[in-house]
Amino acid sequence: RDELIKGQGRGCLLKEIHLNVTDLGLGYRTKEELIFRYCSGPCYDSETNYDKILNNLTQNKKLDKESPSQTCCRPIAFDDDLSFLDDSLEYHTLKKHSAKKCACV
Amino acid sequence: WEGSWGLYFPQSTYSESIYVGQAAGTPVLQVHAMQERASEQPYFCLYWRRLQKSAPYASWFYIDAVTGVIYMNKTLDWTDFESISSSWFAHAKRLTLKVTAAPMSQKILCAQFPNAEVSLTFFNATAPTCGQMKIEKLCFPDRDINPHIKENRMPGPLRQLRRFTHADLCPNYNISYRVKPESPVPFIVNDSTSELVVTAPLDREEKEVYRLILTCLVQTEKELFTNFTPLHISIYDEDDSPPYVNGTDTEDVLIEFSRNKGAAFGDLFVYDRDTTSTYHKEQSQNKYVWTLLTNDSWIKDTFTIQQNFSEEKPIFGNVRGTVYKYKLRLIRNISVDEKRSFQLDYLVNDTTFRGPEGTVMLHFNVTILPVSISFSNITYFYVLSRKSMTYSQIGEVCVDNCLKFKGIEIAYHLELSDRNISANVQSCYTAVDVARNLEDMSGVLYVNDTEPLRRPECQELQYVLVAHEQHKQLQAKTLVIIIFEGEADPLRTDGQRSLACAEKRQRGECETFSGLGTSTGRCQWRQGTEKVISENYSTCSPDLRTCPDGYCDVIESKNISICPQDCTREPIIGGHERGLMLGIKAGHGTCYCYLEKCFCEQDDMEEAICDDMCKTVIATA
């Protein structure tokens, strides 16, 4: 568990915003709303030697055109499913749409 | 038809209030039992619901066995209320008694006869004085229970209108009741007893509900008050109408292509003016049974009668009645060569009707025709591009009427038309195969192997298509000729990379790609136009006639890469509506899939699409 906490990073936090379902841009027509939670923040403090080396190699242009992914702040668990009724009275259920827990991975 | 029901209570519950200080010998309420015959004088008795746990209030009441009036046996005092109330704060307590009515001759068995509940609310207070009583309270209970009467019964009193407890508080008032005559009704009030009386036997088939207005007249020292209340009296049904047929009692039934177990044919109707309860299926009231009148064991083993009933109102003059519907139903498959014709008679019996005409005879004129398994004189002929990919669909084959077949199993396979050919040419024939459709008895020809397509000796293939009826082993054959034309794709490397059209997200890369199942060697693009979730979403498919059409057909189900849009079982990411069992029913923007994993999203290509106006702007800039 210590490792998990170490891996979370101090800057990587769960934030939330109140939205209309239509704001999600998924094409649903509805007046329903939701709380959307997302992960955001820097992950510098959870970088390892691996990340430093990659960073150096990229800056020295040793890795041709490739730019490997760096540590980033991502959900490691998702909120419960969200169900809503659309304007034509059909039900939809969104799964894995909102973060519950964040970590630098 | 005597003695079928006997005595009954015209209401299932009676309720009244009692108070501290109510004196021994005062009446509480009166129950009535309706008779069937004059000789059936009711004998009333009281008992308590839980005999094993004697109710402490059991001895406070007694009933007049002849009139049905319940009286106080003791004067109620404050300790009586405490003796039955478990709570300090209770303001009132409900006491429940049961009253039964037996014919006088069987009064010893009284407790076993039909009962009604008497619910008395015991208030922890003395009765209000006459001055505190509202006039309405003197006349009618706060909440009334509508009574019911069975049809065809003896007339007689059915309800005591006087509220004994309340009316007795005002001994100087003269309270009387009337039935307000809107139209002539068979109900009057007996002025000397204040009882509501039904004056004649009633017929439910004539009128189901009588809506009365009761008038209560209260003559005080000074003035006359009038009060009204509605009262709905329901007439209960009994089986006093015979079944009848309206129009024909015979139905012609032709059995040809539908021969499966469970198939139903014909519609014959029997009418009954009585009602039939759907709640108590086991209840014998108006229960219909049918009997097949045949000794032929083949018929008995093959057919049954399906009986359904429904309640209808308009066709019976706006009074509820029952319509029974009969269908002839197969209880096993009939083989394709069966040929018979016969008349099947069956008797429908209204078992609870006591009259002489309680049955109806119905007939099905059944003709069973044999079904021939054959191909009409056609040769299937297809021209195919050499660029066709594996699993591209060539065409549908069908023995005559195969789309109508139910309960007939057909299997298809392909054979060589000429066995005297070289092994090299024989190997061409792996190119095409046939599969039976999932939902009907037609077959689908499809490209099974693309290797022969590139070989010149495989330019024209002649197959014999064999349709095989599974039960009677009947066969039918026809010729299938397939000609390959055009150039083969020289660069093709089947199996070396992913071949799913569905992976392509843009029109350009879709239409230049050779995906699995494409008959031209190129995938096809469908451009959706709507901004919301639509069944016409944008997507890339091997053949827009079969994919995505919302149905995962027999060829598509052979390999998930052919049409995952119709066949995926995995959760879909993005705005979408799932298909009934498989696939995507509707999607937002473009739907694309990597193997079974499908995504639907609006692509941000709009900025890239630049119209003439925009080009001009950019050029001048």
XYZ file of C-alpha atoms in Angstrom:
726
model
C 0.000 0.000 0.000
C 2.921 2.319 0.659
C 3.940 1.978 -2.938
C 0.480 2.941 -4.107
C 0.574 6.105 -2.035
C 4.077 6.863 -3.300
C 2.867 6.304 -6.842
C -0.057 8.661 -6.503
C 1.999 11.800 -6.684
C 1.196 14.906 -4.708
C -0.061 16.917 -7.622
C -2.227 14.222 -9.192
C -5.677 14.822 -7.758
C -9.302 13.859 -8.282
C -11.305 16.885 -9.358
C -14.959 17.245 -10.198
C -17.204 19.353 -12.361
C -20.970 19.546 -12.695
C -22.052 18.983 -16.308
C -25.040 18.311 -18.504
C -24.961 14.880 -20.129
C -25.001 16.681 -23.500
C -21.661 18.332 -22.589
C -20.003 14.901 -22.728
C -20.253 15.011 -26.527
C -21.437 11.449 -26.832
C -24.456 12.346 -28.944
C -27.156 11.726 -26.345
C -30.117 14.074 -26.301
C -31.219 14.571 -22.733
C -31.687 17.176 -20.050
C -30.063 15.092 -17.345
C -26.962 16.168 -15.473
C -24.063 14.535 -13.716
C -20.969 15.107 -11.603
C -17.958 14.271 -13.755
C -14.761 13.445 -11.842
C -11.368 13.471 -13.495
C -7.681 13.123 -12.668
C -5.378 16.058 -13.135
C -2.023 17.317 -11.946
C 1.723 16.855 -12.464
C 3.492 13.565 -11.837
C 7.136 14.730 -11.531
C 7.544 13.422 -8.011
C 6.743 9.881 -8.948
C 9.249 9.647 -11.775
C 11.893 6.952 -11.677
C 15.331 6.537 -13.227
C 13.500 5.044 -16.204
C 11.653 8.319 -16.739
C 14.817 10.404 -16.335
C 16.672 8.257 -18.871
C 13.816 8.468 -21.361
C 13.701 12.212 -20.885
C 17.440 12.538 -21.501
C 17.363 10.317 -24.564
C 14.498 12.275 -26.072
C 16.240 15.606 -25.476
C 19.496 14.302 -26.981
C 17.496 13.077 -29.986
C 18.831 9.562 -29.505
C 15.380 8.047 -30.016
C 14.848 9.119 -33.640
C 11.268 10.316 -33.923
C 9.767 8.257 -31.137
C 8.556 9.946 -27.991
C 7.647 7.296 -25.393
C 4.875 8.056 -22.941
C 5.773 9.665 -19.658
C 4.272 9.145 -16.246
C 0.810 10.610 -16.204
C -2.087 11.155 -13.879
C -4.844 8.645 -14.719
C -7.866 7.018 -13.028
C -7.122 3.687 -11.399
C -10.776 3.138 -10.465
C -14.035 4.357 -11.952
C -17.287 5.674 -10.548
C -20.467 3.628 -10.563
C -22.473 3.337 -13.757
C -24.640 6.292 -14.693
C -28.095 5.698 -16.146
C -30.300 8.364 -17.656
C -33.390 8.754 -19.774
C -33.011 10.513 -23.115
C -35.489 12.829 -24.835
C -37.109 9.930 -26.688
C -37.642 8.131 -23.347
C -34.985 5.505 -23.852
C -32.571 4.495 -21.136
C -28.820 4.581 -21.562
C -26.135 3.479 -19.162
C -22.618 4.886 -19.154
C -19.894 2.679 -17.749
C -16.371 3.745 -16.756
C -17.207 7.343 -17.562
C -15.925 9.107 -14.445
C -12.909 8.636 -12.188
C -13.070 7.457 -8.599
C -9.386 7.238 -7.721
C -6.305 8.716 -9.381
C -2.637 7.772 -9.546
C 0.508 8.487 -11.533
C 1.001 5.500 -13.770
C -81.034 -25.407 -10.277
C -81.390 -25.154 -6.619
C -79.042 -24.993 -3.708
C -75.930 -23.987 -5.558
C -74.960 -21.059 -3.381
C -77.253 -20.526 -0.434
C -76.945 -17.672 1.997
C -74.428 -14.903 1.515
C -73.588 -11.515 2.955
C -74.078 -8.591 0.563
C -70.963 -6.968 1.962
C -67.786 -8.517 3.270
C -67.088 -5.963 5.997
C -69.249 -3.989 8.415
C -67.840 -1.213 10.517
C -69.066 1.025 13.323
C -67.757 3.077 16.240
C -68.268 2.356 19.923
C -67.562 4.565 22.928
C -66.884 4.364 26.615
C -70.188 4.511 28.441
C -72.129 2.766 25.715
C -74.815 0.908 27.608
C -75.542 -2.805 27.744
C -78.438 -3.723 25.488
C -77.946 -0.914 22.955
C -77.722 -1.993 19.300
C -74.423 -1.506 17.445
C -75.173 -2.549 13.899
C -77.236 -4.991 11.874
C -75.985 -7.530 9.314
C -78.094 -9.095 6.600
C -77.799 -12.398 4.796
C -79.380 -12.706 1.372
C -81.438 -15.823 0.790
C -81.857 -18.037 -2.192
C -85.133 -19.600 -1.105
C -87.838 -18.558 1.330
C -87.173 -21.675 3.388
C -83.577 -20.608 3.952
C -84.154 -18.428 7.035
C -80.723 -17.300 8.252
C -79.452 -18.014 11.735
C -76.690 -15.607 12.756
C -73.878 -16.219 15.144
C -70.760 -14.392 16.241
C -67.305 -15.766 16.688
C -63.841 -14.382 17.154
C -61.188 -14.690 14.599
C -58.536 -16.346 16.702
C -60.340 -19.017 18.640
C -57.160 -20.350 20.169
C -56.344 -16.912 21.617
C -59.569 -15.837 23.200
C -60.283 -12.187 22.561
C -60.847 -10.336 25.825
C -63.698 -8.389 24.240
C -65.453 -11.587 23.156
C -68.123 -11.392 25.758
C -68.976 -7.677 25.302
C -71.270 -8.347 22.370
C -74.092 -10.646 21.396
C -76.077 -11.045 18.212
C -79.780 -11.586 17.738
C -79.702 -14.846 15.808
C -82.858 -14.011 13.840
C -82.533 -10.285 13.021
C -78.738 -10.106 12.795
C -78.550 -7.065 15.100
C -75.393 -6.957 17.232
C -75.935 -5.532 20.743
C -73.684 -4.519 23.616
C -73.607 -7.233 26.297
C -72.124 -4.897 28.891
C -71.760 -1.222 29.507
C -68.284 -0.174 28.401
C -66.111 1.618 30.949
C -62.627 3.127 30.916
C -60.972 -0.037 32.201
C -62.369 -1.956 29.252
C -60.360 0.164 26.880
C -57.195 -0.258 28.954
C -57.721 -4.020 29.075
C -57.369 -4.336 25.308
C -55.018 -1.483 24.460
C -51.318 -2.179 24.620
C -50.295 1.427 24.099
C -50.720 4.303 26.513
C -51.240 6.778 23.733
C -53.765 4.863 21.711
C -56.778 6.965 20.993
C -58.796 4.167 19.434
C -58.578 0.429 19.072
C -60.000 -1.773 16.385
C -61.959 -4.847 17.515
C -62.581 -7.500 14.939
C -65.441 -9.976 15.094
C -66.759 -12.427 12.583
C -70.398 -13.034 11.946
C -71.715 -16.062 10.090
C -75.114 -17.008 8.765
C -76.368 -20.589 8.565
C -79.720 -21.869 7.439
C -81.942 -22.300 10.485
C -81.914 -26.074 10.009
C -78.129 -26.245 10.348
C -77.586 -23.720 13.102
C -75.345 -26.080 15.069
C -72.759 -25.867 12.282
C -73.040 -22.090 12.236
C -69.316 -21.305 12.450
C -68.600 -23.223 9.247
C -70.803 -21.078 7.064
C -69.758 -18.017 5.030
C -68.749 -15.133 7.214
C -68.396 -11.386 7.141
C -66.040 -9.246 9.165
C -67.326 -6.771 11.726
C -64.799 -4.091 12.492
C -65.601 -1.977 15.534
C -63.531 1.086 16.376
C -63.458 1.518 20.147
C -62.725 5.146 21.038
C -61.095 5.926 24.360
C -63.748 8.599 24.965
C -67.373 8.942 25.736
C -69.793 9.412 22.870
C -70.306 12.985 21.666
C -73.537 14.632 22.661
C -76.298 15.187 20.170
C -75.364 18.855 19.917
C -71.786 18.002 18.938
C -72.852 15.690 16.122
C -72.898 16.878 12.568
C -76.047 16.004 10.692
C -74.051 14.011 8.086
C -72.593 11.848 10.829
C -76.064 10.959 12.021
C -77.041 9.761 8.567
C -74.180 7.965 6.912
C -70.879 6.359 7.865
C -67.708 8.317 7.004
C -66.464 5.696 4.637
C -68.958 3.427 2.984
C -68.623 -0.038 1.569
C -70.610 -0.700 -1.577
C -72.766 -3.810 -1.316
C -73.255 -6.526 -3.903
C -76.150 -8.812 -4.764
C -76.085 -12.086 -6.649
C -78.321 -12.251 -9.665
C -81.442 -14.464 -9.807
C -81.916 -14.433 -6.025
C -84.844 -13.745 -3.733
C -85.655 -10.111 -3.020
C -85.283 -8.914 0.534
C -83.546 -6.443 2.868
C -79.843 -5.990 2.250
C -78.651 -3.170 4.468
C -79.584 -1.331 7.639
C -79.212 2.360 6.870
C -79.717 3.620 10.414
C -76.527 4.277 12.400
C -77.693 2.900 15.715
C -74.956 4.323 17.941
C -75.186 7.833 16.517
C -78.891 8.048 15.920
C -79.598 6.987 19.478
C -77.658 9.995 20.716
C -80.385 12.207 19.347
C -83.606 10.508 20.417
C -85.648 13.619 19.639
C -84.664 13.689 15.963
C -86.678 11.811 13.435
C -84.301 10.225 10.890
C -85.654 8.592 7.752
C -84.172 7.475 4.429
C -85.289 7.459 0.781
C -83.925 6.078 -2.465
C -83.887 9.032 -4.768
C -85.779 7.816 -7.813
C -83.844 8.924 -10.884
C -85.225 6.122 -12.942
C -87.243 3.165 -11.706
C -84.908 0.961 -9.666
C -85.732 -2.260 -7.838
C -84.680 -0.763 -4.505
C -86.769 0.883 -1.795
C -86.371 1.782 1.853
C -88.577 0.059 4.402
C -89.735 3.010 6.500
C -90.519 1.030 9.621
C -87.107 -0.672 9.842
C -84.896 1.802 7.872
C -83.636 -1.124 5.788
C -82.658 -0.850 2.138
C -84.627 -3.581 0.339
C -84.212 -5.106 -3.096
C -87.706 -5.677 -4.487
C -87.100 -8.200 -7.291
C -84.586 -10.780 -8.502
C -81.950 -9.051 -10.648
C -80.258 -10.048 -13.881
C -76.579 -9.150 -14.322
C -76.805 -9.603 -18.065
C -79.260 -6.700 -18.044
C -77.498 -4.297 -15.644
C -74.272 -4.822 -13.729
C -74.257 -1.841 -11.397
C -77.077 0.176 -9.885
C -75.999 3.688 -8.965
C -78.369 4.938 -6.312
C -78.565 8.212 -4.465
C -79.658 7.739 -0.872
C -81.422 10.624 0.787
C -81.421 11.050 4.550
C -84.048 13.287 6.109
C -83.419 14.556 9.646
C -86.355 16.292 11.328
C -85.152 18.214 14.360
C -87.320 20.293 16.656
C -86.787 23.299 14.427
C -86.036 22.286 10.896
C -85.665 19.519 8.328
C -82.182 18.637 7.094
C -81.546 16.693 3.901
C -78.376 14.753 3.107
C -77.343 12.738 0.111
C -74.859 9.968 -0.499
C -74.185 7.821 -3.559
C -74.417 4.057 -3.280
C -73.279 1.652 -5.987
C -74.746 -1.825 -5.826
C -72.884 -4.420 -7.906
C -74.731 -7.395 -9.291
C -72.668 -10.572 -9.077
C -72.739 -13.088 -11.867
C -73.559 -16.747 -12.015
C -73.463 -19.131 -14.942
C -76.999 -18.705 -16.251
C -76.226 -18.283 -19.971
C -75.436 -21.079 -22.417
C -72.568 -20.889 -24.925
C -73.436 -19.945 -28.478
C -71.794 -19.532 -31.862
C -72.219 -16.297 -33.781
C -72.005 -17.185 -37.448
C -69.939 -20.177 -38.449
C -69.073 -23.234 -36.408
C -66.676 -24.561 -39.073
C -63.243 -23.303 -40.077
C -61.141 -24.460 -43.024
C -57.524 -25.121 -42.177
C -54.798 -25.641 -44.772
C -51.507 -27.034 -43.514
C -48.694 -26.769 -46.001
C -45.410 -25.004 -45.313
C -45.890 -24.449 -41.574
C -45.697 -27.930 -40.106
C -43.868 -27.293 -36.869
C -44.854 -28.283 -33.383
C -46.691 -25.379 -31.796
C -48.025 -23.893 -35.050
C -51.639 -22.761 -34.642
C -54.315 -22.549 -37.311
C -57.837 -21.231 -37.658
C -59.973 -19.181 -35.331
C -63.352 -20.257 -34.018
C -65.253 -18.235 -31.464
C -67.760 -19.229 -28.830
C -69.658 -16.569 -26.925
C -71.030 -16.653 -23.417
C -72.902 -13.796 -21.811
C -71.502 -14.764 -18.417
C -68.239 -13.427 -17.052
C -65.167 -15.541 -16.488
C -62.639 -14.634 -13.857
C -59.009 -14.585 -14.874
C -57.880 -14.433 -11.275
C -59.018 -17.836 -10.134
C -58.247 -20.142 -13.012
C -59.171 -23.126 -10.876
C -62.547 -21.633 -10.021
C -65.239 -23.706 -11.628
C -67.398 -20.665 -12.397
C -68.219 -20.793 -16.078
C -65.383 -23.175 -16.819
C -65.125 -24.403 -20.357
C -63.680 -27.773 -21.379
C -63.262 -29.135 -24.870
C -63.197 -32.744 -26.093
C -61.853 -33.977 -29.423
C -64.392 -36.299 -31.021
C -62.105 -38.647 -32.899
C -60.782 -42.142 -32.468
C -57.961 -41.669 -34.965
C -54.777 -41.974 -32.923
C -52.693 -40.116 -35.526
C -54.965 -37.102 -35.224
C -54.983 -37.325 -31.437
C -51.186 -37.465 -31.335
C -50.783 -34.593 -33.768
C -53.419 -32.032 -32.868
C -54.696 -30.272 -29.839
C -57.113 -27.421 -29.349
C -55.845 -24.174 -27.907
C -58.435 -22.349 -25.846
C -58.155 -18.686 -24.884
C -60.758 -16.420 -23.470
C -61.148 -12.718 -23.058
C -63.738 -10.463 -21.524
C -65.599 -8.238 -23.968
C -68.165 -5.549 -23.368
C -69.414 -3.800 -26.518
C -70.571 -6.956 -28.332
C -72.743 -7.959 -25.380
C -74.690 -4.714 -25.199
C -72.210 -2.965 -22.896
C -72.398 -5.665 -20.230
C -69.354 -7.862 -19.685
C -69.372 -11.278 -21.314
C -66.814 -13.859 -22.363
C -65.451 -14.716 -25.798
C -63.669 -18.043 -26.112
C -61.244 -18.432 -29.004
C -60.254 -21.831 -30.324
C -57.263 -22.636 -32.505
C -56.015 -25.895 -33.897
C -52.474 -26.488 -32.684
C -49.808 -28.998 -33.727
C -48.215 -30.973 -30.924
C -45.584 -32.508 -33.179
C -43.977 -31.752 -36.531
C -45.780 -33.145 -39.573
C -43.450 -34.774 -42.066
C -43.178 -33.253 -45.547
C -44.822 -36.203 -47.335
C -47.948 -36.310 -45.167
C -51.149 -35.866 -47.166
C -54.550 -36.075 -45.512
C -57.792 -34.341 -45.224
C -60.430 -34.823 -42.585
C -62.998 -33.040 -40.484
C -62.062 -32.663 -36.846
C -65.037 -32.235 -34.544
C -64.795 -31.097 -30.986
C -67.283 -30.421 -28.288
C -67.080 -27.348 -26.079
C -68.832 -27.727 -22.756
C -69.791 -24.967 -20.336
C -69.496 -27.257 -17.319
C -71.131 -25.006 -14.757
C -74.210 -24.217 -16.841
C -77.117 -26.268 -15.513
C -79.487 -25.932 -18.462
C -79.879 -28.353 -21.344
C -77.898 -26.429 -24.015
C -74.549 -26.177 -22.264
C -72.467 -27.514 -25.158
C -71.457 -26.352 -28.639
C -70.052 -28.518 -31.427
C -67.278 -26.994 -33.551
C -65.443 -28.289 -36.608
C -62.082 -27.804 -38.281
C -61.942 -28.871 -41.938
C -58.293 -29.845 -42.118
C -56.336 -30.314 -45.340
C -52.690 -31.342 -45.102
C -50.782 -30.989 -48.372
C -47.392 -32.590 -48.958
C -44.420 -30.290 -49.580
C -42.101 -31.149 -52.431
C -38.421 -30.507 -51.939
C -37.305 -29.254 -55.321
C -35.545 -26.511 -57.203
C -37.526 -24.921 -60.020
C -35.778 -25.318 -63.314
C -33.098 -22.821 -62.575
C -29.355 -22.910 -62.645
C -27.710 -20.481 -60.287
C -25.231 -18.395 -62.200
C -22.821 -15.922 -60.654
C -19.984 -13.801 -61.981
C -17.451 -13.028 -59.332
C -14.509 -10.684 -59.156
C -11.135 -12.326 -58.738
C -10.476 -9.680 -56.124
C -13.147 -11.147 -53.829
C -11.946 -11.804 -50.347
C -12.688 -14.758 -48.097
C -16.209 -14.718 -46.644
C -17.598 -12.440 -49.324
C -21.210 -13.374 -49.924
C -22.042 -14.528 -53.432
C -25.757 -15.122 -53.299
C -28.678 -16.818 -51.677
C -30.001 -20.238 -52.724
C -33.378 -21.648 -51.803
C -35.456 -24.740 -52.558
C -38.930 -23.771 -53.691
C -40.827 -21.919 -50.930
C -37.946 -22.400 -48.486
C -38.623 -18.998 -46.864
C -42.077 -20.203 -45.818
C -40.838 -23.454 -44.280
C -41.483 -23.998 -40.602
C -40.792 -27.393 -39.076
C -38.976 -28.564 -42.216
C -35.201 -28.901 -41.876
C -33.082 -28.373 -44.981
C -29.293 -28.728 -45.197
C -27.300 -27.571 -48.216
C -23.962 -28.688 -49.562
C -21.982 -28.413 -52.766
C -20.696 -31.324 -54.851
C -18.507 -31.510 -57.927
C -20.588 -31.746 -61.087
C -17.936 -33.799 -62.853
C -15.810 -36.230 -60.919
C -13.560 -37.077 -63.851
C -11.375 -34.025 -63.563
C -7.755 -33.670 -62.671
C -6.711 -33.223 -59.065
C -5.399 -29.788 -59.973
C -8.801 -28.646 -61.196
C -10.547 -30.412 -58.311
C -8.626 -28.223 -55.900
C -10.298 -25.177 -57.480
C -13.547 -26.247 -55.879
C -12.503 -25.237 -52.384
C -13.146 -21.665 -53.547
C -16.840 -21.630 -52.719
C -18.977 -23.138 -49.993
C -22.581 -22.874 -48.830
C -24.003 -22.265 -45.340
C -27.577 -22.527 -44.100
C -29.101 -19.270 -42.994
C -29.699 -18.956 -39.253
C -33.311 -17.854 -39.451
C -34.813 -19.569 -42.463
C -34.200 -22.561 -44.678
C -32.300 -20.724 -47.422
C -28.570 -21.100 -48.018
C -25.814 -18.546 -48.591
C -22.973 -19.133 -51.071
C -19.727 -17.518 -50.016
C -16.035 -17.443 -50.911
C -14.331 -20.005 -48.728
C -10.793 -19.902 -50.151
C -9.200 -17.192 -52.303
C -6.165 -19.187 -53.426
C -7.914 -20.757 -56.468
C -9.085 -17.335 -57.631
C -5.635 -16.517 -58.868
C -5.293 -19.677 -60.917
C -6.359 -19.543 -64.590
C -7.653 -23.129 -64.586
C -10.183 -22.161 -61.967
C -11.945 -19.588 -64.111
C -15.274 -21.407 -64.362
C -16.559 -23.649 -61.613
C -19.599 -25.897 -61.917
C -21.061 -27.223 -58.721
C -24.084 -29.346 -57.942
C -26.048 -27.793 -55.104
C -27.744 -30.459 -53.008
C -30.614 -29.622 -50.680
C -31.241 -32.337 -48.183
C -34.457 -32.670 -46.184
C -33.373 -34.040 -42.824
C -36.391 -35.976 -41.646
C -37.469 -37.996 -44.677
C -34.048 -37.866 -46.356
C -35.438 -36.222 -49.490
C -33.002 -34.568 -51.856
C -33.143 -31.953 -54.582
C -30.301 -30.887 -56.830
C -29.509 -27.998 -59.111
C -26.503 -26.586 -60.898
C -24.443 -23.652 -59.684
C -22.041 -22.013 -62.151
C -19.532 -19.476 -60.903
C -17.268 -17.524 -63.208
C -14.342 -15.499 -61.954
C -13.414 -12.441 -63.930
C -11.032 -9.568 -63.766
C -7.521 -9.393 -62.417
C -6.481 -10.930 -59.151
C -4.875 -8.608 -56.666
C -1.166 -9.428 -56.941
C -0.187 -7.693 -53.726
C -2.559 -9.596 -51.594
C -1.149 -11.233 -48.519
C -4.077 -12.832 -46.772
C -3.658 -13.541 -43.114
C -0.539 -11.432 -42.700
C -2.222 -8.393 -41.289
C -5.495 -7.404 -39.863
C -8.195 -7.603 -42.495
C -11.139 -5.929 -40.828
C -12.757 -3.117 -42.809
C -14.275 -2.029 -39.495
C -10.870 -0.746 -38.282
C -10.862 2.060 -40.798
C -12.036 5.391 -39.483
C -11.977 7.488 -42.617
C -13.477 7.214 -46.030
C -10.141 7.355 -47.880
C -8.372 4.581 -46.037
C -11.563 2.501 -46.014
C -12.168 2.525 -49.740
C -8.617 1.541 -50.595
C -8.467 -1.346 -48.175
C -9.111 -5.031 -48.904
C -10.970 -6.311 -45.911
C -12.344 -9.721 -45.112
C -15.701 -10.356 -46.776
C -15.388 -7.730 -49.537
C -16.742 -8.947 -52.844
C -14.961 -6.308 -54.941
C -11.744 -6.483 -53.005
C -12.384 -3.059 -51.487
C -14.182 -2.034 -48.356
C -17.191 0.271 -48.623
C -17.800 3.460 -46.689
C -21.119 4.566 -45.279
C -21.372 8.253 -44.483
C -23.769 9.160 -41.708
C -25.198 12.648 -41.741
C -26.706 13.086 -38.328
C -25.060 14.792 -35.391
C -26.765 12.612 -32.806
C -26.843 8.881 -32.197
C -28.227 7.351 -35.360
C -28.732 3.944 -36.923
C -27.121 5.412 -40.034
C -23.749 6.017 -38.368
C -20.560 6.387 -40.438
C -18.598 3.184 -40.757
C -16.440 1.023 -43.004
C -17.820 -2.342 -44.078
C -17.054 -5.160 -46.523
C -20.516 -4.990 -48.096
C -23.100 -2.393 -47.155
C -25.965 -4.699 -48.193
C -25.195 -7.098 -45.345
C -23.108 -5.040 -42.909
C -24.009 -3.174 -40.840
C -27.651 -4.110 -41.110
C -28.175 -4.817 -37.409
C -28.187 -8.540 -37.943
C -25.237 -10.894 -37.460
C -25.795 -13.368 -40.271
C -24.407 -16.869 -40.701
C -21.360 -15.751 -42.719
C -20.570 -12.761 -40.481
C -20.680 -15.013 -37.444
C -17.895 -17.190 -38.916
C -15.253 -14.560 -38.140
C -15.536 -11.503 -35.900
C -13.399 -9.413 -38.274
C -15.991 -9.541 -41.052
C -18.596 -7.347 -39.418
C -18.018 -6.620 -35.722
C -20.562 -3.765 -36.046
C -23.290 -6.434 -36.240
C -21.654 -9.183 -34.227
C -19.738 -7.741 -31.268
C -20.576 -8.975 -27.779
C -18.231 -6.584 -25.994
C -19.256 -3.298 -24.384
C -19.164 -0.434 -26.884
C -17.291 2.772 -26.025
C -18.869 6.139 -26.834
C -22.416 7.241 -27.564
C -24.380 4.297 -28.851
C -27.424 2.083 -28.578
C -26.801 -1.609 -28.275
C -28.370 -4.126 -30.598
C -30.879 -6.533 -29.127
C -28.343 -9.260 -28.478
C -25.267 -8.471 -30.538
C -23.754 -5.514 -32.310
C -24.406 -1.786 -32.487
C -27.949 -0.638 -33.182
C -27.114 3.040 -33.435
C -23.951 5.037 -32.950
C -22.647 8.571 -32.602
C -20.448 9.788 -35.442
C -18.179 7.053 -36.760
C -18.146 3.553 -35.314
C -14.985 1.506 -35.747
C -13.804 -1.709 -34.157
C -10.556 -3.442 -33.297
C -11.588 -7.090 -33.248
C -14.636 -7.158 -30.938
C -13.919 -3.839 -29.229
C -15.975 -1.118 -30.871
C -15.855 2.670 -30.469
C -18.323 5.280 -31.643
C -17.257 8.898 -31.724
C -17.822 12.107 -33.591
C -14.603 12.735 -35.490
C -13.209 16.234 -35.614
C -12.843 16.130 -39.366
C -15.100 19.123 -39.902
C -12.221 21.608 -39.724
C -10.386 19.584 -42.322
C -13.333 19.658 -44.692
C -12.888 22.945 -46.457
C -15.482 24.191 -48.905
C -14.834 26.443 -51.917
C -15.438 29.555 -49.868
C -12.836 28.488 -47.332
C -10.323 27.617 -50.025
C -10.695 31.074 -51.475
C -10.143 32.613 -48.073
C -7.002 30.556 -47.532
C -5.706 31.281 -51.030
C -6.065 35.025 -50.652
C -4.604 35.037 -47.179
